[in-house]
Amino acid sequence: METRKFVRMLVVWGLVMSGSFTVAAGSAAGLETEELFPRVEAVSFESANLKKRKRAVIVLPENWRSIKPAERRTLVILHGRGRHERSLVDDKMIRQQLLESGLFVILPDGDDGWYLNSPVRQQDVYETYLEEVLAQVANAYDLPEQGQQWAIAGWSMGGFGCVRFAERHPGRFAAVSSIIGLLDFPRNGLPTGQSYKVPVERFGADEVEWNKFNPLNQAGKLRGASLLIITADQAFDRTMNEHFRDRLTALELPHQYVELKGGHTFPVVRAALPLVLAHTQRVLLRKTRN
């Protein structure tokens, strides 16, 4: 087992050097595991990028140790603002759905970092930290590195984060799913009731600089991924998602666009997750077979 772990670490470092992951030296050490529920574990480690101890949750398939590493399919889900890595698994119904998905589900703790490297808070490198989390968990649970066996999703801030992270890592994920995500953001000029105050302490106050972070402007980098965009009819993000849908259409990128009933709320996230899981399972199973 120790030999296998050593080989695994070499593989992860190969990914680091090739750009698939970015991890500072020494960050693979010191990983601690805690069982939260049956087949739901929390992993904690000292983040070399954020310079503090961080935690992620992983949901494991039934009899996961008997699944060959090359056949392990992984879904990353990024939480919304004000939520955390346990928000989904603490919901009994959602936890059961994740447990029944047959997927390795990684739930990182993204704090209030918007999953980006802040231009004004130099210590807040949450994009680089997310790369670090994925490398840590991939190493600990023997997950394959091939993009066709990985998917990413998120809601609200996490919807913004998952789409932007996929754009920043083209080909890394076979499926990308956003739930009530802020997909034309940061920006001003949206209709009343269809906007969100830009956290300038995170993004800075330069509106020209904002364009670099807006997922709408890099949507073309999602080409090749299977895209699912979910909003709600009373959600403040609906116009942002309509803009993103129209951008995908203009780029001739195939996608699914779903509008649920409700607002920018956790019940909408709860209603959307079965759609995300079905989409992810369909895409990753197809990619694995191919």
Short mmCIF file of C-alpha atoms in Angstrom, two decimals:
data_model
loop_
_atom_site.label_atom_id
_atom_site.label_comp_id
_atom_site.label_asym_id
_atom_site.label_seq_id
_atom_site.Cartn_x
_atom_site.Cartn_y
_atom_site.Cartn_z
CA MET A 1 0.00 0.00 0.00
CA GLU A 2 2.81 2.43 0.86
CA THR A 3 4.45 1.72 -2.49
CA ARG A 4 1.18 2.38 -4.27
CA LYS A 5 0.77 5.68 -2.41
CA PHE A 6 4.27 6.73 -3.36
CA VAL A 7 3.58 5.97 -7.02
CA ARG A 8 0.29 7.84 -6.74
CA MET A 9 2.05 10.91 -5.39
CA LEU A 10 4.46 10.81 -8.31
CA VAL A 11 1.50 10.78 -10.70
CA VAL A 12 -0.09 13.77 -8.96
CA TRP A 13 3.18 15.65 -9.13
CA GLY A 14 3.30 14.85 -12.82
CA LEU A 15 -0.04 16.61 -13.12
CA VAL A 16 1.27 19.55 -11.13
CA MET A 17 4.23 19.96 -13.44
CA SER A 18 2.06 19.63 -16.55
CA GLY A 19 -0.36 22.30 -15.33
CA SER A 20 -3.39 20.10 -14.61
CA PHE A 21 -3.01 20.88 -10.92
CA THR A 22 -1.04 23.54 -9.11
CA VAL A 23 0.18 22.54 -5.65
CA ALA A 24 2.95 24.01 -3.57
CA ALA A 25 5.74 21.71 -2.44
CA GLY A 26 4.99 19.64 0.62
CA SER A 27 1.21 20.11 0.54
CA ALA A 28 0.53 16.39 0.04
CA ALA A 29 1.58 15.66 3.61
CA GLY A 30 -0.50 15.84 6.78
CA LEU A 31 -3.88 14.78 5.41
CA GLU A 32 -6.34 13.79 8.15
CA THR A 33 -9.61 11.91 7.61
CA GLU A 34 -12.78 11.94 9.73
CA GLU A 35 -16.00 10.01 9.14
CA LEU A 36 -19.05 12.29 9.19
CA PHE A 37 -21.63 9.74 8.07
CA PRO A 38 -21.29 6.25 6.58
CA ARG A 39 -19.36 6.70 3.30
CA VAL A 40 -19.07 10.44 3.92
CA GLU A 41 -15.63 11.61 5.03
CA ALA A 42 -14.00 14.94 5.80
CA VAL A 43 -10.38 15.41 4.83
CA SER A 44 -8.34 18.22 6.34
CA PHE A 45 -4.87 19.47 5.56
CA GLU A 46 -2.64 22.48 5.93
CA SER A 47 -3.11 24.44 2.73
CA ALA A 48 0.24 25.51 1.32
CA ASN A 49 -1.57 28.16 -0.73
CA LEU A 50 -3.89 29.75 1.85
CA LYS A 51 -1.46 29.19 4.73
CA LYS A 52 -4.17 27.75 6.98
CA ARG A 53 -5.84 24.45 7.72
CA LYS A 54 -8.65 23.63 5.31
CA ARG A 55 -11.20 20.86 4.91
CA ALA A 56 -13.15 19.17 2.15
CA VAL A 57 -15.85 16.50 2.26
CA ILE A 58 -15.94 13.46 -0.01
CA VAL A 59 -18.94 11.21 -0.58
CA LEU A 60 -17.94 7.67 -1.54
CA PRO A 61 -19.80 5.14 -3.72
CA GLU A 62 -20.93 1.85 -2.21
CA ASN A 63 -18.07 -0.67 -2.06
CA TRP A 64 -15.83 2.03 -3.45
CA ARG A 65 -12.61 0.19 -2.71
CA SER A 66 -13.62 -2.54 -5.17
CA ILE A 67 -13.98 0.02 -7.99
CA LYS A 68 -10.89 0.00 -10.16
CA PRO A 69 -9.15 3.41 -10.04
CA ALA A 70 -9.47 3.76 -13.83
CA GLU A 71 -13.26 3.41 -13.48
CA ARG A 72 -13.77 5.94 -10.68
CA ARG A 73 -15.89 8.89 -11.78
CA THR A 74 -15.71 12.15 -9.85
CA LEU A 75 -18.02 15.14 -9.41
CA VAL A 76 -16.78 18.33 -7.73
CA ILE A 77 -19.52 20.57 -6.26
CA LEU A 78 -18.73 24.13 -5.16
CA HIS A 79 -20.92 25.73 -2.51
CA GLY A 80 -22.57 29.13 -2.55
CA ARG A 81 -21.71 32.25 -0.57
CA GLY A 82 -22.43 31.87 3.12
CA ARG A 83 -22.43 28.07 2.83
CA HIS A 84 -19.66 25.53 3.39
CA GLU A 85 -18.38 22.06 2.55
CA ARG A 86 -21.04 20.34 4.70
CA SER A 87 -24.08 22.23 3.41
CA LEU A 88 -25.16 19.45 1.07
CA VAL A 89 -24.32 16.40 3.18
CA ASP A 90 -26.01 17.86 6.26
CA ASP A 91 -29.27 17.76 4.27
CA LYS A 92 -30.49 14.17 4.68
CA MET A 93 -32.31 14.00 1.34
CA ILE A 94 -29.40 15.42 -0.63
CA ARG A 95 -26.89 13.26 1.21
CA GLN A 96 -28.84 10.15 0.19
CA GLN A 97 -28.93 11.26 -3.43
CA LEU A 98 -25.17 11.78 -3.43
CA LEU A 99 -24.60 8.40 -1.79
CA GLU A 100 -26.75 6.70 -4.43
CA SER A 101 -25.11 8.47 -7.38
CA GLY A 102 -22.24 6.01 -7.78
CA LEU A 103 -19.90 9.01 -8.01
CA PHE A 104 -16.99 10.16 -5.89
CA VAL A 105 -18.32 13.58 -4.88
CA ILE A 106 -15.82 16.20 -3.67
CA LEU A 107 -17.18 19.17 -1.70
CA PRO A 108 -14.43 21.74 -1.06
CA ASP A 109 -14.64 24.55 1.48
CA GLY A 110 -14.31 27.74 -0.55
CA ASP A 111 -14.98 30.26 2.25
CA ASP A 112 -16.13 33.57 0.72
CA GLY A 113 -13.34 33.44 -1.86
CA TRP A 114 -15.37 33.15 -5.08
CA TYR A 115 -12.92 30.43 -6.19
CA LEU A 116 -10.59 33.01 -7.74
CA ASN A 117 -7.21 34.52 -7.04
CA SER A 118 -8.20 37.96 -5.78
CA PRO A 119 -6.48 40.94 -7.43
CA VAL A 120 -6.76 42.96 -4.20
CA ARG A 121 -6.30 40.33 -1.47
CA GLN A 122 -3.01 38.81 -2.51
CA GLN A 123 -3.19 36.09 0.14
CA ASP A 124 -6.59 34.88 -1.12
CA VAL A 125 -5.62 32.54 -3.95
CA TYR A 126 -8.78 30.46 -4.02
CA GLU A 127 -8.40 29.28 -7.60
CA THR A 128 -4.95 27.90 -6.84
CA TYR A 129 -6.29 26.50 -3.58
CA LEU A 130 -9.05 24.65 -5.44
CA GLU A 131 -6.41 23.02 -7.63
CA GLU A 132 -4.64 22.03 -4.43
CA VAL A 133 -7.79 20.46 -2.95
CA LEU A 134 -8.44 18.37 -6.06
CA ALA A 135 -4.85 17.14 -6.09
CA GLN A 136 -5.02 16.24 -2.40
CA VAL A 137 -8.26 14.28 -2.72
CA ALA A 138 -7.24 12.61 -5.99
CA ASN A 139 -4.11 11.40 -4.27
CA ALA A 140 -5.90 10.19 -1.14
CA TYR A 141 -8.67 8.27 -2.96
CA ASP A 142 -6.80 7.06 -6.05
CA LEU A 143 -8.94 9.02 -8.49
CA PRO A 144 -8.02 8.98 -12.18
CA GLU A 145 -6.66 12.13 -13.77
CA GLN A 146 -8.41 11.86 -17.16
CA GLY A 147 -10.81 14.72 -17.81
CA GLN A 148 -13.45 12.39 -19.24
CA GLN A 149 -13.93 10.97 -15.74
CA TRP A 150 -14.38 14.29 -13.96
CA ALA A 151 -17.28 16.74 -13.75
CA ILE A 152 -17.78 20.00 -11.88
CA ALA A 153 -20.88 21.76 -10.59
CA GLY A 154 -21.81 24.50 -8.14
CA TRP A 155 -24.55 26.79 -6.99
CA SER A 156 -24.74 30.60 -6.64
CA MET A 157 -21.14 31.73 -5.97
CA GLY A 158 -20.19 28.13 -6.68
CA GLY A 159 -22.01 28.27 -10.02
CA PHE A 160 -19.83 31.23 -10.93
CA GLY A 161 -16.81 29.37 -9.57
CA CYS A 162 -17.39 26.06 -11.33
CA VAL A 163 -17.94 27.62 -14.75
CA ARG A 164 -14.98 29.95 -14.45
CA PHE A 165 -12.73 27.18 -13.11
CA ALA A 166 -13.71 24.95 -16.05
CA GLU A 167 -12.93 27.81 -18.43
CA ARG A 168 -9.55 28.26 -16.80
CA HIS A 169 -8.85 24.52 -17.16
CA PRO A 170 -10.10 23.61 -20.66
CA GLY A 171 -10.59 19.88 -21.11
CA ARG A 172 -10.31 19.20 -17.38
CA PHE A 173 -14.03 18.37 -16.96
CA ALA A 174 -16.34 16.40 -19.23
CA ALA A 175 -19.48 17.92 -17.69
CA VAL A 176 -20.11 21.37 -16.18
CA SER A 177 -23.33 22.21 -14.32
CA SER A 178 -24.32 25.55 -12.80
CA ILE A 179 -27.29 26.06 -10.46
CA ILE A 180 -28.51 29.66 -9.98
CA GLY A 181 -24.96 30.72 -10.82
CA LEU A 182 -23.84 34.31 -11.33
CA LEU A 183 -22.70 33.74 -14.90
CA ASP A 184 -22.61 37.35 -16.13
CA PHE A 185 -20.74 38.77 -13.17
CA PRO A 186 -19.07 40.92 -11.88
CA ARG A 187 -20.72 43.79 -13.72
CA ASN A 188 -23.04 46.78 -13.46
CA GLY A 189 -26.00 47.68 -15.66
CA LEU A 190 -28.32 44.74 -15.07
CA PRO A 191 -32.08 45.35 -14.60
CA THR A 192 -33.42 46.23 -11.16
CA GLY A 193 -33.89 43.08 -9.14
CA GLN A 194 -31.64 41.14 -11.50
CA SER A 195 -28.27 42.24 -10.17
CA TYR A 196 -25.92 41.53 -7.28
CA LYS A 197 -23.60 43.93 -5.48
CA VAL A 198 -20.03 43.27 -6.53
CA PRO A 199 -17.78 42.49 -3.51
CA VAL A 200 -15.08 45.03 -4.32
CA GLU A 201 -13.02 43.75 -1.40
CA ARG A 202 -12.67 40.55 -3.43
CA PHE A 203 -12.82 41.71 -7.08
CA GLY A 204 -11.50 45.26 -6.75
CA ALA A 205 -13.26 48.40 -7.93
CA ASP A 206 -11.91 48.51 -11.50
CA GLU A 207 -14.80 47.61 -13.82
CA VAL A 208 -12.39 46.96 -16.69
CA GLU A 209 -10.59 44.43 -14.49
CA TRP A 210 -13.93 42.77 -13.77
CA ASN A 211 -14.14 41.64 -17.39
CA LYS A 212 -11.28 39.21 -16.72
CA PHE A 213 -13.37 37.40 -14.11
CA ASN A 214 -16.77 37.36 -15.84
CA PRO A 215 -17.45 33.78 -17.09
CA LEU A 216 -19.46 35.16 -20.00
CA ASN A 217 -16.31 36.51 -21.63
CA GLN A 218 -14.50 33.14 -21.68
CA ALA A 219 -17.44 30.88 -22.52
CA GLY A 220 -15.73 29.65 -25.69
CA LYS A 221 -13.22 27.75 -23.55
CA LEU A 222 -16.01 25.37 -22.49
CA ARG A 223 -16.11 23.83 -25.94
CA GLY A 224 -16.10 20.05 -25.69
CA ALA A 225 -17.74 19.92 -22.25
CA SER A 226 -21.37 18.93 -21.73
CA LEU A 227 -23.06 22.01 -20.26
CA LEU A 228 -26.11 22.25 -17.99
CA ILE A 229 -27.31 25.70 -16.90
CA ILE A 230 -30.09 25.88 -14.30
CA THR A 231 -31.79 29.04 -13.04
CA ALA A 232 -35.19 29.87 -11.53
CA ASP A 233 -37.97 32.12 -12.74
CA GLN A 234 -37.89 34.43 -9.68
CA ALA A 235 -34.12 34.30 -9.08
CA PHE A 236 -32.05 37.48 -9.28
CA ASP A 237 -29.53 35.57 -11.40
CA ARG A 238 -32.05 34.73 -14.15
CA THR A 239 -30.99 37.55 -16.49
CA MET A 240 -27.32 36.66 -16.00
CA ASN A 241 -28.09 33.08 -16.97
CA GLU A 242 -30.13 34.19 -19.97
CA HIS A 243 -27.14 36.22 -21.14
CA PHE A 244 -24.85 33.23 -20.66
CA ARG A 245 -27.29 30.95 -22.53
CA ASP A 246 -27.40 33.43 -25.41
CA ARG A 247 -23.60 33.56 -25.47
CA LEU A 248 -23.38 29.77 -25.67
CA THR A 249 -25.93 29.82 -28.50
CA ALA A 250 -23.95 32.48 -30.38
CA LEU A 251 -20.81 30.36 -30.00
CA GLU A 252 -22.75 27.29 -31.20
CA LEU A 253 -21.90 25.42 -28.02
CA PRO A 254 -24.45 22.68 -27.26
CA HIS A 255 -26.02 23.06 -23.84
CA GLN A 256 -29.10 22.37 -21.73
CA TYR A 257 -30.89 25.34 -20.19
CA VAL A 258 -33.43 24.73 -17.44
CA GLU A 259 -35.61 27.27 -15.62
CA LEU A 260 -37.16 25.98 -12.41
CA LYS A 261 -39.85 27.58 -10.29
CA GLY A 262 -38.57 29.60 -7.35
CA GLY A 263 -35.95 32.14 -6.38
CA HIS A 264 -32.26 32.27 -5.57
CA THR A 265 -32.78 29.83 -2.71
CA PHE A 266 -31.54 26.55 -1.28
CA PRO A 267 -34.85 24.77 -2.10
CA VAL A 268 -34.08 25.46 -5.77
CA VAL A 269 -30.62 23.96 -5.26
CA ARG A 270 -32.29 20.92 -3.71
CA ALA A 271 -34.66 20.60 -6.68
CA ALA A 272 -31.84 21.03 -9.20
CA LEU A 273 -29.35 18.53 -7.80
CA PRO A 274 -31.09 15.41 -9.21
CA LEU A 275 -30.83 17.02 -12.66
CA VAL A 276 -27.12 17.67 -12.12
CA LEU A 277 -26.48 14.13 -10.92
CA ALA A 278 -28.38 12.60 -13.85
CA HIS A 279 -26.50 14.83 -16.30
CA THR A 280 -23.14 13.97 -14.72
CA GLN A 281 -23.83 10.24 -14.62
CA ARG A 282 -24.93 10.20 -18.26
CA VAL A 283 -21.89 12.11 -19.49
CA LEU A 284 -19.25 10.35 -17.41
CA LEU A 285 -20.65 6.90 -18.11
CA ARG A 286 -20.69 7.62 -21.84
CA LYS A 287 -17.16 9.02 -21.76
CA THR A 288 -15.90 6.03 -19.79
CA ARG A 289 -17.43 3.56 -22.23
CA ASN A 290 -15.97 5.42 -25.18
#
